[in-house]
mmCIF file of C-alpha atoms in Angstrom:
data_model
loop_
_atom_site.group_PDB
_atom_site.id
_atom_site.type_symbol
_atom_site.label_atom_id
_atom_site.label_comp_id
_atom_site.label_asym_id
_atom_site.label_seq_id
_atom_site.Cartn_x
_atom_site.Cartn_y
_atom_site.Cartn_z
ATOM 1 C CA GLY A 1 0.090 -0.157 -0.199
ATOM 2 C CA ALA A 2 0.900 3.859 -0.385
ATOM 3 C CA GLY A 3 0.955 4.455 3.339
ATOM 4 C CA VAL A 4 1.139 2.885 6.937
ATOM 5 C CA SER A 5 -2.128 0.882 7.739
ATOM 6 C CA GLN A 6 -3.514 0.148 11.071
ATOM 7 C CA THR A 7 -6.036 -2.472 12.015
ATOM 8 C CA PRO A 8 -8.566 -2.070 13.860
ATOM 9 C CA SER A 9 -9.423 1.566 13.213
ATOM 10 C CA ASN A 10 -11.468 1.455 16.330
ATOM 11 C CA LYS A 11 -11.335 -1.320 19.577
ATOM 12 C CA VAL A 12 -13.744 -0.959 22.338
ATOM 13 C CA THR A 13 -12.929 -3.635 25.293
ATOM 14 C CA GLU A 14 -13.568 -4.035 29.097
ATOM 15 C CA LYS A 15 -11.561 -3.659 31.545
ATOM 16 C CA GLY A 16 -8.925 -6.797 32.156
ATOM 17 C CA LYS A 17 -9.162 -8.141 28.708
ATOM 18 C CA TYR A 18 -6.457 -8.856 26.096
ATOM 19 C CA VAL A 19 -6.148 -6.562 22.936
ATOM 20 C CA GLU A 20 -4.095 -6.520 19.790
ATOM 21 C CA LEU A 21 -3.220 -3.525 17.433
ATOM 22 C CA ARG A 22 -1.706 -4.113 14.248
ATOM 23 C CA CYS A 23 0.342 -1.899 11.917
ATOM 24 C CA ASP A 24 1.553 -2.357 8.425
ATOM 25 C CA PRO A 25 4.316 -0.266 7.524
ATOM 26 C CA ILE A 26 5.184 1.384 4.031
ATOM 27 C CA SER A 27 6.810 -1.199 2.285
ATOM 28 C CA GLY A 28 10.727 -1.289 2.350
ATOM 29 C CA HIS A 29 10.595 0.601 5.647
ATOM 30 C CA THR A 30 12.913 -0.934 8.039
ATOM 31 C CA ALA A 31 12.103 1.525 11.085
ATOM 32 C CA LEU A 32 8.768 1.169 12.782
ATOM 33 C CA TYR A 33 7.638 2.975 15.592
ATOM 34 C CA TRP A 34 4.238 2.831 17.978
ATOM 35 C CA TYR A 35 3.133 6.001 19.750
ATOM 36 C CA ARG A 36 0.277 6.661 21.992
ATOM 37 C CA GLN A 37 -1.553 9.961 21.755
ATOM 38 C CA SER A 38 -3.996 10.948 24.595
ATOM 39 C CA LEU A 39 -6.842 13.508 24.069
ATOM 40 C CA GLY A 40 -5.331 17.082 23.607
ATOM 41 C CA GLN A 41 -1.626 15.664 23.871
ATOM 42 C CA GLY A 42 0.961 15.224 21.559
ATOM 43 C CA PRO A 43 2.267 11.508 20.717
ATOM 44 C CA GLU A 44 4.045 9.783 23.107
ATOM 45 C CA PHE A 45 6.589 7.219 22.292
ATOM 46 C CA LEU A 46 6.225 3.923 23.169
ATOM 47 C CA ILE A 47 8.773 1.240 21.071
ATOM 48 C CA TYR A 48 11.095 1.599 18.011
ATOM 49 C CA PHE A 49 12.074 -1.335 15.947
ATOM 50 C CA GLN A 50 14.791 -1.579 13.293
ATOM 51 C CA GLY A 51 14.070 -4.731 11.444
ATOM 52 C CA THR A 52 13.024 -7.424 13.835
ATOM 53 C CA GLY A 53 14.302 -6.289 16.997
ATOM 54 C CA ALA A 54 13.035 -3.613 19.520
ATOM 55 C CA ALA A 55 15.792 -1.283 19.622
ATOM 56 C CA ASP A 56 14.062 0.769 22.328
ATOM 57 C CA ASP A 57 11.581 -0.029 24.354
ATOM 58 C CA SER A 58 11.767 2.910 27.014
ATOM 59 C CA GLY A 59 8.688 4.272 25.878
ATOM 60 C CA LEU A 60 6.261 1.050 27.444
ATOM 61 C CA PRO A 61 4.492 1.873 30.427
ATOM 62 C CA ASN A 62 4.675 -1.093 32.140
ATOM 63 C CA ASP A 63 5.389 -4.768 31.639
ATOM 64 C CA ARG A 64 1.209 -5.169 30.608
ATOM 65 C CA PHE A 65 2.443 -3.690 27.006
ATOM 66 C CA PHE A 66 4.690 -5.851 24.619
ATOM 67 C CA ALA A 67 5.303 -5.428 20.988
ATOM 68 C CA VAL A 68 6.561 -7.667 18.243
ATOM 69 C CA ARG A 69 7.741 -7.335 14.432
ATOM 70 C CA PRO A 70 8.452 -10.787 13.847
ATOM 71 C CA GLU A 71 9.193 -10.839 10.057
ATOM 72 C CA GLY A 72 10.464 -7.188 9.848
ATOM 73 C CA SER A 73 7.315 -5.541 8.349
ATOM 74 C CA VAL A 74 3.998 -5.965 10.205
ATOM 75 C CA SER A 75 3.933 -5.118 14.104
ATOM 76 C CA THR A 76 1.606 -6.053 16.969
ATOM 77 C CA LEU A 77 1.270 -3.831 20.028
ATOM 78 C CA LYS A 78 -0.205 -6.217 22.795
ATOM 79 C CA ILE A 79 -2.037 -5.001 25.699
ATOM 80 C CA GLN A 80 -2.461 -7.122 28.570
ATOM 81 C CA ARG A 81 -5.128 -6.750 31.454
ATOM 82 C CA THR A 82 -6.390 -3.662 30.221
ATOM 83 C CA GLU A 83 -7.061 -0.287 31.977
ATOM 84 C CA ARG A 84 -9.442 2.548 31.576
ATOM 85 C CA GLY A 85 -6.175 4.767 31.598
ATOM 86 C CA ASP A 86 -4.910 2.717 28.623
ATOM 87 C CA SER A 87 -7.674 4.383 26.423
ATOM 88 C CA ALA A 88 -6.011 6.832 24.099
ATOM 89 C CA VAL A 89 -5.176 6.486 20.023
ATOM 90 C CA TYR A 90 -2.106 4.558 19.409
ATOM 91 C CA LEU A 91 -0.225 5.546 16.366
ATOM 92 C CA CYS A 92 2.118 3.722 14.374
ATOM 93 C CA ALA A 93 4.997 5.272 12.342
ATOM 94 C CA SER A 94 7.890 3.890 9.976
ATOM 95 C CA SER A 95 10.620 5.361 8.261
ATOM 96 C CA SER A 96 13.121 4.490 5.683
ATOM 97 C CA TRP A 97 16.508 5.222 7.388
ATOM 98 C CA THR A 98 18.054 5.803 4.045
ATOM 99 C CA SER A 99 18.353 9.453 4.153
ATOM 100 C CA ILE A 100 19.220 11.700 6.967
ATOM 101 C CA ALA A 101 15.913 13.523 6.799
ATOM 102 C CA ASP A 102 14.415 10.158 8.254
ATOM 103 C CA THR A 103 10.710 11.219 8.364
ATOM 104 C CA GLN A 104 8.430 9.168 10.045
ATOM 105 C CA TYR A 105 5.081 8.680 8.339
ATOM 106 C CA PHE A 106 2.057 7.927 10.631
ATOM 107 C CA GLY A 107 -0.799 5.708 10.195
ATOM 108 C CA PRO A 108 -4.509 6.651 10.608
ATOM 109 C CA GLY A 109 -4.296 5.368 14.405
ATOM 110 C CA THR A 110 -6.364 2.692 16.292
ATOM 111 C CA ARG A 111 -8.683 4.457 18.736
ATOM 112 C CA LEU A 112 -8.845 2.231 22.219
ATOM 113 C CA THR A 113 -11.405 2.505 24.592
ATOM 114 C CA VAL A 114 -11.441 0.602 27.564
ATOM 115 C CA LEU A 115 -14.727 0.294 29.684
ATOM 116 C CA GLU B 1 15.193 14.546 29.859
ATOM 117 C CA LEU B 2 14.307 16.351 26.615
ATOM 118 C CA LYS B 3 11.154 18.486 26.868
ATOM 119 C CA VAL B 4 9.727 20.281 24.062
ATOM 120 C CA GLU B 5 7.040 23.285 24.724
ATOM 121 C CA GLN B 6 4.799 25.118 22.120
ATOM 122 C CA ASN B 7 3.102 28.140 22.386
ATOM 123 C CA PRO B 8 0.519 29.197 22.110
ATOM 124 C CA LEU B 9 -1.366 26.423 22.763
ATOM 125 C CA PHE B 10 -4.393 27.580 21.155
ATOM 126 C CA LEU B 11 -4.615 30.775 18.264
ATOM 127 C CA SER B 12 -7.594 31.886 17.011
ATOM 128 C CA MET B 13 -6.806 34.136 14.250
ATOM 129 C CA GLN B 14 -8.626 36.023 10.959
ATOM 130 C CA GLU B 15 -8.144 35.237 7.326
ATOM 131 C CA GLY B 16 -5.383 37.239 5.896
ATOM 132 C CA LYS B 17 -3.282 37.349 9.185
ATOM 133 C CA ASN B 18 -0.013 36.510 9.637
ATOM 134 C CA TYR B 19 1.026 34.815 13.116
ATOM 135 C CA THR B 20 3.835 32.392 14.652
ATOM 136 C CA ILE B 21 3.591 29.482 16.603
ATOM 137 C CA TYR B 22 7.052 28.844 18.748
ATOM 138 C CA CYS B 23 8.520 25.564 19.974
ATOM 139 C CA ASN B 24 11.247 25.221 22.420
ATOM 140 C CA TYR B 25 13.231 22.359 23.232
ATOM 141 C CA SER B 26 15.261 21.650 26.212
ATOM 142 C CA THR B 27 18.093 19.919 24.999
ATOM 143 C CA THR B 28 20.774 19.890 22.017
ATOM 144 C CA SER B 29 18.971 18.357 18.959
ATOM 145 C CA ASP B 30 19.655 17.733 15.369
ATOM 146 C CA ARG B 31 16.475 17.274 13.695
ATOM 147 C CA LEU B 32 13.283 19.159 14.202
ATOM 148 C CA TYR B 33 9.884 18.161 12.391
ATOM 149 C CA TRP B 34 6.629 20.092 12.092
ATOM 150 C CA TYR B 35 3.486 17.951 11.460
ATOM 151 C CA ARG B 36 -0.411 18.946 11.067
ATOM 152 C CA GLN B 37 -3.052 16.942 12.485
ATOM 153 C CA ASP B 38 -6.742 17.202 11.526
ATOM 154 C CA PRO B 39 -9.582 16.499 13.805
ATOM 155 C CA GLY B 40 -9.817 12.470 14.098
ATOM 156 C CA LYS B 41 -6.914 11.823 11.402
ATOM 157 C CA SER B 42 -3.181 11.101 11.806
ATOM 158 C CA LEU B 43 -0.486 13.351 11.523
ATOM 159 C CA GLU B 44 0.964 14.831 7.996
ATOM 160 C CA SER B 45 4.374 15.742 7.930
ATOM 161 C CA LEU B 46 4.809 19.264 7.266
ATOM 162 C CA PHE B 47 9.124 20.221 7.619
ATOM 163 C CA VAL B 48 12.194 18.376 8.743
ATOM 164 C CA LEU B 49 14.782 20.691 9.910
ATOM 165 C CA LEU B 50 18.248 19.416 9.924
ATOM 166 C CA SER B 51 20.809 22.289 10.944
ATOM 167 C CA ASN B 52 21.043 25.668 12.447
ATOM 168 C CA GLY B 53 19.346 28.630 10.328
ATOM 169 C CA ALA B 54 17.540 26.204 8.238
ATOM 170 C CA VAL B 55 14.344 27.584 6.786
ATOM 171 C CA LYS B 56 12.020 25.868 4.311
ATOM 172 C CA GLN B 57 8.576 27.000 3.162
ATOM 173 C CA GLU B 58 5.455 25.229 1.435
ATOM 174 C CA GLY B 59 2.797 27.433 0.403
ATOM 175 C CA ARG B 60 1.669 30.067 3.403
ATOM 176 C CA LEU B 61 3.608 28.197 6.057
ATOM 177 C CA MET B 62 7.552 28.938 6.820
ATOM 178 C CA ALA B 63 9.144 26.915 9.447
ATOM 179 C CA SER B 64 12.958 27.782 10.864
ATOM 180 C CA LEU B 65 15.390 26.189 13.374
ATOM 181 C CA ASP B 66 17.669 28.295 15.610
ATOM 182 C CA THR B 67 19.968 25.167 17.402
ATOM 183 C CA LYS B 68 21.563 27.717 19.501
ATOM 184 C CA ALA B 69 18.575 29.109 21.137
ATOM 185 C CA ARG B 70 16.795 25.393 20.907
ATOM 186 C CA LEU B 71 14.065 27.307 19.190
ATOM 187 C CA SER B 72 11.877 26.581 15.963
ATOM 188 C CA THR B 73 9.089 28.909 14.556
ATOM 189 C CA LEU B 74 6.286 28.313 12.271
ATOM 190 C CA HIS B 75 4.940 31.330 10.651
ATOM 191 C CA ILE B 76 1.958 31.613 8.963
ATOM 192 C CA THR B 77 1.467 34.282 5.851
ATOM 193 C CA ALA B 78 -1.823 35.389 5.096
ATOM 194 C CA ALA B 79 -4.030 32.718 6.778
ATOM 195 C CA VAL B 80 -6.548 30.808 5.211
ATOM 196 C CA HIS B 81 -9.350 28.498 6.890
ATOM 197 C CA ASP B 82 -8.033 25.296 5.366
ATOM 198 C CA LEU B 83 -5.167 25.763 7.791
ATOM 199 C CA SER B 84 -7.217 25.216 10.714
ATOM 200 C CA ALA B 85 -5.670 22.309 12.122
ATOM 201 C CA THR B 86 -3.583 21.440 15.477
ATOM 202 C CA TYR B 87 0.108 21.626 14.511
ATOM 203 C CA PHE B 88 2.934 19.937 16.319
ATOM 204 C CA CYS B 89 6.612 20.080 16.665
ATOM 205 C CA ALA B 90 8.972 16.912 17.346
ATOM 206 C CA VAL B 91 12.688 16.740 18.306
ATOM 207 C CA ASP B 92 14.679 13.777 17.646
ATOM 208 C CA GLY B 93 14.876 12.205 20.673
ATOM 209 C CA GLY B 94 18.521 10.427 19.831
ATOM 210 C CA ALA B 95 19.929 7.226 18.147
ATOM 211 C CA THR B 96 16.870 5.725 17.702
ATOM 212 C CA ASN B 97 15.183 8.891 16.045
ATOM 213 C CA LYS B 98 12.541 8.727 18.524
ATOM 214 C CA LEU B 99 10.168 11.872 18.333
ATOM 215 C CA ILE B 100 9.299 14.051 21.308
ATOM 216 C CA PHE B 101 6.361 15.922 20.749
ATOM 217 C CA GLY B 102 4.940 19.145 22.032
ATOM 218 C CA THR B 103 1.860 19.694 23.260
ATOM 219 C CA GLY B 104 0.676 20.974 19.603
ATOM 220 C CA THR B 105 -0.794 24.186 18.984
ATOM 221 C CA LEU B 106 -4.714 24.206 17.902
ATOM 222 C CA LEU B 107 -5.253 27.059 15.142
ATOM 223 C CA ALA B 108 -8.579 28.163 14.147
ATOM 224 C CA VAL B 109 -8.546 30.531 11.176
ATOM 225 C CA GLN B 110 -11.820 32.595 11.116
ATOM 226 C CA PRO B 111 -13.411 33.818 8.178
#
């Protein structure tokens, strides 16, 4: 596809449930980032992948959050035992790392609502 | 810890007027980005500023970077309604290029 895609676009779940959010980056982009955006705030960094490995997971808020990128393309963000405070828009971005500009291109996001 | 501050947080302006959004950051960084976000939408890249004194222009928007002052500005010339959106600046947070975003400036251009 032409851009970063994310599924689902909306996810409503109950407190305590497990959710998976998917990101499909721009083809050929080796760098993939997850951010979380709360209402009225700027995005906050969660985790960064270069290829298959998580090169920086310093933004994950706790061990309920985990992300994988097993084949270096699609990534899944997994949240266990969801809490109401996890409600936010989860954004995925990818970049090519082939130029100094390294612009990150963002997907449309997944709006997660925890009831 | 790298922090990014924008001001103003909200800007209401009339069509045809000029204004500037300011972005200050707390520690040295090589790259600064400006993004636009429309309500309910994702972020659209506007500018990437890579060096001290860099200036980039696209239509009615012009961005500049002063790395010594740790300041970037986004100048709006002769605003039109279509520019209404939230504008974020973001600073490169280090070796992994994670972005540290400001709180955003909500721009409302009134006819």
